[in-house]
Short mmCIF file of C-alpha atoms in Angstrom, two decimals:
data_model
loop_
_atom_site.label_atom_id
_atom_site.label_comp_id
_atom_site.label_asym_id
_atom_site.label_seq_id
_atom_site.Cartn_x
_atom_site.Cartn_y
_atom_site.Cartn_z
CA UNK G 122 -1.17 7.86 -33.35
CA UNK G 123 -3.00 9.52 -30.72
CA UNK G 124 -2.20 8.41 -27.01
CA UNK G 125 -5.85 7.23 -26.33
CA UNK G 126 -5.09 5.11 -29.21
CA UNK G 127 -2.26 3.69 -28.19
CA UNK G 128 -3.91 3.41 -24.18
CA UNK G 129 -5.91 1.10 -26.11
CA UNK G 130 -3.76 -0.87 -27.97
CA UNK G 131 -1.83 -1.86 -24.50
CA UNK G 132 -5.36 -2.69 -22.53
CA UNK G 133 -5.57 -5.10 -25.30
CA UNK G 134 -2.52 -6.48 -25.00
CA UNK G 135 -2.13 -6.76 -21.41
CA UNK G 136 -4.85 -4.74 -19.43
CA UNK G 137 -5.81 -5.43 -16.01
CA UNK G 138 -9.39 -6.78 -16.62
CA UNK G 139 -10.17 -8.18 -13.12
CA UNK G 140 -8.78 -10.12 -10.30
CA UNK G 141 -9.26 -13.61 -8.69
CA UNK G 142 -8.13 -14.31 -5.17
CA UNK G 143 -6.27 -10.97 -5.41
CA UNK G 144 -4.32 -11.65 -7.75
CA UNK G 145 -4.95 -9.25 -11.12
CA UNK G 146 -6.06 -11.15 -14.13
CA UNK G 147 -5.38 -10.00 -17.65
CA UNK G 148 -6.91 -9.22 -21.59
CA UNK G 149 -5.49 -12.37 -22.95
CA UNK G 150 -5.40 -15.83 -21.79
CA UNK G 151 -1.96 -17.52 -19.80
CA UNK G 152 -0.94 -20.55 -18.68
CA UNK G 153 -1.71 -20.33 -14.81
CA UNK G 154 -2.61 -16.80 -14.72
CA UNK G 155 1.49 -16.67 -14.66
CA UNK G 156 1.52 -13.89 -17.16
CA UNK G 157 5.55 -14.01 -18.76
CA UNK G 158 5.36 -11.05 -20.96
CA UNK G 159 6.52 -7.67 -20.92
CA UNK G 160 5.74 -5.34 -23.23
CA UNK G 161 8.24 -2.75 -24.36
CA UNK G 162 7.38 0.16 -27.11
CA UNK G 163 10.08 1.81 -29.62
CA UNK G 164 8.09 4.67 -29.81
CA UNK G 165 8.21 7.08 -33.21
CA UNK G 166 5.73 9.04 -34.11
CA UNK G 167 2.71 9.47 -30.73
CA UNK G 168 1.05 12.54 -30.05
CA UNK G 169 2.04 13.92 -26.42
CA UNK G 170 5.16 10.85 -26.15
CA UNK G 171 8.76 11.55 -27.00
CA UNK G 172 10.84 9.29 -29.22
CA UNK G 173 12.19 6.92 -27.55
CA UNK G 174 12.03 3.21 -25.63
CA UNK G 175 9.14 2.76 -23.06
CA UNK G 176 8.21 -0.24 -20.50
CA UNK G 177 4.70 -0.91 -19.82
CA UNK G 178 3.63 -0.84 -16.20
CA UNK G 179 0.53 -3.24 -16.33
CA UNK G 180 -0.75 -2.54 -12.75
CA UNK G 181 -0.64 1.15 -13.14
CA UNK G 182 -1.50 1.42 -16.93
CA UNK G 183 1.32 3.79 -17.33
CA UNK G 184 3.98 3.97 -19.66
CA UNK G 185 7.74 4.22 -18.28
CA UNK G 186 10.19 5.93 -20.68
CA UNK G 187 13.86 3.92 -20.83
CA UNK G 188 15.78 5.28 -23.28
CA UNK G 189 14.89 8.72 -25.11
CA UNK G 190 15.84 9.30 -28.87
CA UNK G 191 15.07 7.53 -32.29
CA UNK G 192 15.31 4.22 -32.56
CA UNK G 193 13.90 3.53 -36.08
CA UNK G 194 16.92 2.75 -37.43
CA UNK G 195 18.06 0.22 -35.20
CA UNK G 196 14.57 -1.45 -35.25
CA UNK G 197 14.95 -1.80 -38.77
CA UNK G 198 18.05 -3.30 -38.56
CA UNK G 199 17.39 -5.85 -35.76
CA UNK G 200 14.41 -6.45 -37.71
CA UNK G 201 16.47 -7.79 -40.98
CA UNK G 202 15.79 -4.13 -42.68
CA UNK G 203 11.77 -4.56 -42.89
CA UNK G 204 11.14 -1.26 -43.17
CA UNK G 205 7.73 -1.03 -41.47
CA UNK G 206 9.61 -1.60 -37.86
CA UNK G 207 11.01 1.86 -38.33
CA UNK G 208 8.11 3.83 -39.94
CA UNK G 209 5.64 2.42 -37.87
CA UNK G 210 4.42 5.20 -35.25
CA UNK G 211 5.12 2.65 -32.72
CA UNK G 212 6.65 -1.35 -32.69
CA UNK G 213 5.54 -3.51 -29.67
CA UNK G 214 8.50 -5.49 -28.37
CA UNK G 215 7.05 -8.26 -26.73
CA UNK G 216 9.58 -10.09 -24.52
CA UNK G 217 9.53 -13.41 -21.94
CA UNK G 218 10.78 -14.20 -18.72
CA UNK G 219 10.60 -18.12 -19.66
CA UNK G 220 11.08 -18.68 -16.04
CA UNK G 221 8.16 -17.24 -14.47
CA UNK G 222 5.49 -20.14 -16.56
CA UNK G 223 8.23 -22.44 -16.56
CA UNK G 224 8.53 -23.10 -12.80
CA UNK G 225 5.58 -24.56 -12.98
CA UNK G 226 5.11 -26.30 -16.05
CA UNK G 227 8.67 -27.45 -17.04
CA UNK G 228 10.00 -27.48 -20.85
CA UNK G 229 6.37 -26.92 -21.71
CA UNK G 230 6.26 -24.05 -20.45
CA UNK G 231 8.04 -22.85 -23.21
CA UNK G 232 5.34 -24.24 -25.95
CA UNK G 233 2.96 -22.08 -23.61
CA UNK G 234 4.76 -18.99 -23.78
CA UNK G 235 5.12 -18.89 -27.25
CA UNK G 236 0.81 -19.56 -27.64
CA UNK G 237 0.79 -16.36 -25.42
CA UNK G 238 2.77 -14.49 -27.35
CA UNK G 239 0.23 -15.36 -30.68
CA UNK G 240 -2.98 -14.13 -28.35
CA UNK G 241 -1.07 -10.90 -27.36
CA UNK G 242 -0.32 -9.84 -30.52
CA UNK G 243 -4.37 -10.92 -31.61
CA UNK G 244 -4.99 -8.80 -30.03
CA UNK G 245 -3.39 -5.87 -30.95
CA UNK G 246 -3.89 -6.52 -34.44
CA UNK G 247 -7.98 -6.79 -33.40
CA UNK G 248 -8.04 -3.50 -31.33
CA UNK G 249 -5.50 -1.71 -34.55
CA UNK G 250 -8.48 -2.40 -37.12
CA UNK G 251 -10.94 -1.84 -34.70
CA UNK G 252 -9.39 1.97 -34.18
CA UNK G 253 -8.61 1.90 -38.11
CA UNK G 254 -4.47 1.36 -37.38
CA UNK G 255 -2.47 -1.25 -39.82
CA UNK G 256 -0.42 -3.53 -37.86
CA UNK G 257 1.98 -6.37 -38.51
CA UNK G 258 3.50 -9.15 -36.62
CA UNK G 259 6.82 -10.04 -36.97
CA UNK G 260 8.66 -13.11 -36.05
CA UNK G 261 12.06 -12.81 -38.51
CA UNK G 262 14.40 -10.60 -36.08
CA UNK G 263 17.85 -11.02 -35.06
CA UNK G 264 17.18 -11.89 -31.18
CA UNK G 265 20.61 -10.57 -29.82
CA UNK G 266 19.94 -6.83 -31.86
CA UNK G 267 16.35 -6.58 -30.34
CA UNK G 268 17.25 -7.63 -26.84
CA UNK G 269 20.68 -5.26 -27.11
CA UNK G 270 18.50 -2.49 -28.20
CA UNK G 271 15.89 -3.24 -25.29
CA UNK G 272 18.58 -3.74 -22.52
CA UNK G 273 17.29 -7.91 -22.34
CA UNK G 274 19.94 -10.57 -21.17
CA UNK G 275 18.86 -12.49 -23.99
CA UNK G 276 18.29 -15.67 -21.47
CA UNK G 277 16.13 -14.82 -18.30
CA UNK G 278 13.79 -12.77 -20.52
CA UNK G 279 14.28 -11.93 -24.35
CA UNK G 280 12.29 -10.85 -27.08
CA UNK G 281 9.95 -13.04 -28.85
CA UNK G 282 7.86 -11.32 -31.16
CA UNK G 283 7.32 -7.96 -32.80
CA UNK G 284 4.44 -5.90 -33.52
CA UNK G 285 4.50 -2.49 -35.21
CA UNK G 286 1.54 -0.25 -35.77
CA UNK G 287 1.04 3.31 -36.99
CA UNK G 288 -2.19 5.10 -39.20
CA UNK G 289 -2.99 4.09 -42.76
#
């Protein structure tokens, strides 16, 4: 996976695409403009990136590295052994801090969260075919493994949803 790939893959996701009143709008629709998500990457196999665990820094479009090493096995095992978590050249952790759509809408904030999660990860399925990738979502994860392996308290923000993609 090349890194101009994978820049676009996380504009997609959650690229700055604007701003209203100052305050930066996104590529995919939230509740409020509150934006939960953070996007984490167990990164395996990207031209010019080291193995290893990376936050994304929306504002700057920049990648921040976590963790270095391989992480495909313990991907794959958080991820009930599917095997493409692991030989994907990158998995998208996406991950919610409930609290920050919750505030303001109460228990259904949650309900949005989770919608949010389904148009990030439209996303990056869209932009993989559109750059010829193969992606997959994943739901069936064991929470406490992904949010150990991302360094999430499992409660103010946790993982919600995986997405790995890597070349055909």
């Amino acid at each position: 996976l090349s890194l101009s790939q994978l820049s676009q893959l996380l504009f997609a996701a959650q690229g700055v695409t604007g701003s209203l009143y100052g305050h930066p709008l996104r590529s995919v629709p939230s509740a409020g403009a509150l934006y939960p998500f953070e996007i984490y990457l167990i990164v395996n196999n990207v031209q010019g990136l080291s193995q290893g665990i990376y936050h994304y820094a929306v504002r700057d479009h920049a990648l921040e590295l976590l963790r270095a090493g391989d992480f495909r096995s313990q991907i794959t095992n958080a991820g009930l052994k599917q095997d493409m978590l692991g030989e994907a050249n990158v998995t998208f952790v996406l991950s919610a801090i409930f609290d920050r759509t919750c505030h303001k809408y109460g228990e259904r904030g949650f309900r949005y969260v989770y919608i949010e999660a389904g148009h990030i990860s439209q996303n990056i399925c869209l932009q993989a075919v559109s750059l010829g990738l193969g992606s997959v979502s994943v739901g069936a994860f064991l929470d406490n493994k992904v949010n150990q392996l991302i360094d999430l308290d499992g409660h103010k923000e946790s993982a919600i949803y995986l997405h790995a993609v890597g070349t055909l």
